[in-house]
Amino acid sequence: MTTNSKGAFESSGLPEYLQGSWNNASQILDLGGISGHPNDPSKYCVISLTQGNVHTVQVFESGCIKCDDQCYRFNSVSTCAHCLAVSKWLGTLENYV
């Protein structure tokens, strides 16, 4: 497999079913699709590649990262491309995965 802006999926330690989220996170980063939230420094606004909206990702002091209730993937498996992208953007990807 190829290496993307987050590194090789094989070395991520993530299960195979999250490879699509990994690839989408790479696209989000390549597009510059993350910005700080205007009212809360613990939150980030992240573009959606599949919907016409922006997701809000919160980073807790504990290191836990949570996407908003509108994210189907996060609600079903407790992680998503938005969280992966934010963790890489913050330099905490190894701790997150």
CSV table of C-alpha atoms in Angstrom, one decimal:
chain,number,residue,atom,x,y,z
A,1,MET,CA,0.0,0.0,0.0
A,2,THR,CA,1.0,3.6,-0.4
A,3,THR,CA,2.1,6.0,2.2
A,4,ASN,CA,-0.1,9.0,2.6
A,5,SER,CA,0.2,12.2,4.7
A,6,LYS,CA,-0.3,10.2,7.9
A,7,GLY,CA,2.1,7.4,7.1
A,8,ALA,CA,1.4,3.8,6.1
A,9,PHE,CA,-1.9,2.3,7.3
A,10,GLU,CA,-0.2,-1.0,8.1
A,11,SER,CA,1.9,0.6,10.8
A,12,SER,CA,-1.0,2.4,12.4
A,13,GLY,CA,-2.2,-0.5,14.5
A,14,LEU,CA,-5.8,0.1,13.4
A,15,PRO,CA,-8.1,-2.8,12.3
A,16,GLU,CA,-8.6,-3.3,8.5
A,17,TYR,CA,-12.1,-2.0,8.5
A,18,LEU,CA,-10.8,1.5,9.4
A,19,GLN,CA,-8.6,1.8,6.3
A,20,GLY,CA,-11.3,3.9,4.5
A,21,SER,CA,-11.4,6.3,7.5
A,22,TRP,CA,-7.6,6.4,7.4
A,23,ASN,CA,-7.6,7.4,3.7
A,24,ASN,CA,-10.4,9.9,4.2
A,25,ALA,CA,-8.4,11.5,7.1
A,26,SER,CA,-5.5,11.9,4.7
A,27,GLN,CA,-7.7,13.7,2.2
A,28,ILE,CA,-9.0,16.0,4.9
A,29,LEU,CA,-5.4,16.9,5.9
A,30,ASP,CA,-4.4,17.3,2.2
A,31,LEU,CA,-7.3,19.7,1.7
A,32,GLY,CA,-6.5,21.7,4.8
A,33,GLY,CA,-9.9,20.8,6.1
A,34,ILE,CA,-9.4,21.5,9.8
A,35,SER,CA,-9.6,24.7,11.7
A,36,GLY,CA,-10.0,25.8,15.3
A,37,HIS,CA,-13.5,26.2,16.7
A,38,PRO,CA,-14.4,29.9,17.1
A,39,ASN,CA,-15.7,29.6,20.6
A,40,ASP,CA,-14.0,26.7,22.3
A,41,PRO,CA,-10.2,26.0,22.1
A,42,SER,CA,-10.8,22.3,22.9
A,43,LYS,CA,-12.9,21.8,19.7
A,44,TYR,CA,-12.0,21.7,16.0
A,45,CYS,CA,-14.1,22.2,12.9
A,46,VAL,CA,-13.5,19.4,10.3
A,47,ILE,CA,-14.9,19.2,6.8
A,48,SER,CA,-17.0,16.3,5.7
A,49,LEU,CA,-16.0,14.5,2.5
A,50,THR,CA,-19.4,12.9,2.1
A,51,GLN,CA,-21.9,15.5,3.4
A,52,GLY,CA,-22.2,19.3,2.9
A,53,ASN,CA,-21.5,20.1,6.5
A,54,VAL,CA,-18.7,20.5,9.0
A,55,HIS,CA,-18.2,18.2,12.0
A,56,THR,CA,-17.1,19.4,15.4
A,57,VAL,CA,-14.4,17.3,17.0
A,58,GLN,CA,-13.6,17.8,20.7
A,59,VAL,CA,-10.3,16.9,22.3
A,60,PHE,CA,-10.4,16.3,26.0
A,61,GLU,CA,-7.6,16.9,28.5
A,62,SER,CA,-7.4,13.1,28.9
A,63,GLY,CA,-6.4,12.8,25.2
A,64,CYS,CA,-9.8,11.3,24.3
A,65,ILE,CA,-11.1,12.6,21.0
A,66,LYS,CA,-14.8,12.6,20.1
A,67,CYS,CA,-16.7,13.6,17.0
A,68,ASP,CA,-20.2,15.2,17.0
A,69,ASP,CA,-23.5,13.3,17.1
A,70,GLN,CA,-23.9,13.8,13.3
A,71,CYS,CA,-21.0,11.5,12.4
A,72,TYR,CA,-22.4,8.1,11.6
A,73,ARG,CA,-18.9,6.4,11.6
A,74,PHE,CA,-18.0,7.7,15.0
A,75,ASN,CA,-21.4,6.8,16.4
A,76,SER,CA,-21.0,3.2,15.1
A,77,VAL,CA,-17.3,2.4,15.9
A,78,SER,CA,-16.1,5.2,18.2
A,79,THR,CA,-13.6,6.7,15.7
A,80,CYS,CA,-13.8,8.3,12.3
A,81,ALA,CA,-11.8,10.2,9.7
A,82,HIS,CA,-12.4,13.5,11.5
A,83,CYS,CA,-10.9,12.3,14.7
A,84,LEU,CA,-7.9,10.6,12.9
A,85,ALA,CA,-7.3,13.8,11.0
A,86,VAL,CA,-7.4,16.1,14.1
A,87,SER,CA,-5.1,13.7,16.1
A,88,LYS,CA,-2.6,13.9,13.2
A,89,TRP,CA,-2.9,17.6,12.9
A,90,LEU,CA,-2.2,18.0,16.6
A,91,GLY,CA,0.7,15.6,16.5
A,92,THR,CA,-1.1,13.1,18.8
A,93,LEU,CA,-1.9,10.3,16.3
A,94,GLU,CA,0.2,7.7,18.0
A,95,ASN,CA,-1.5,8.3,21.4
A,96,TYR,CA,-4.9,8.3,19.8
A,97,VAL,CA,-4.6,5.0,18.0
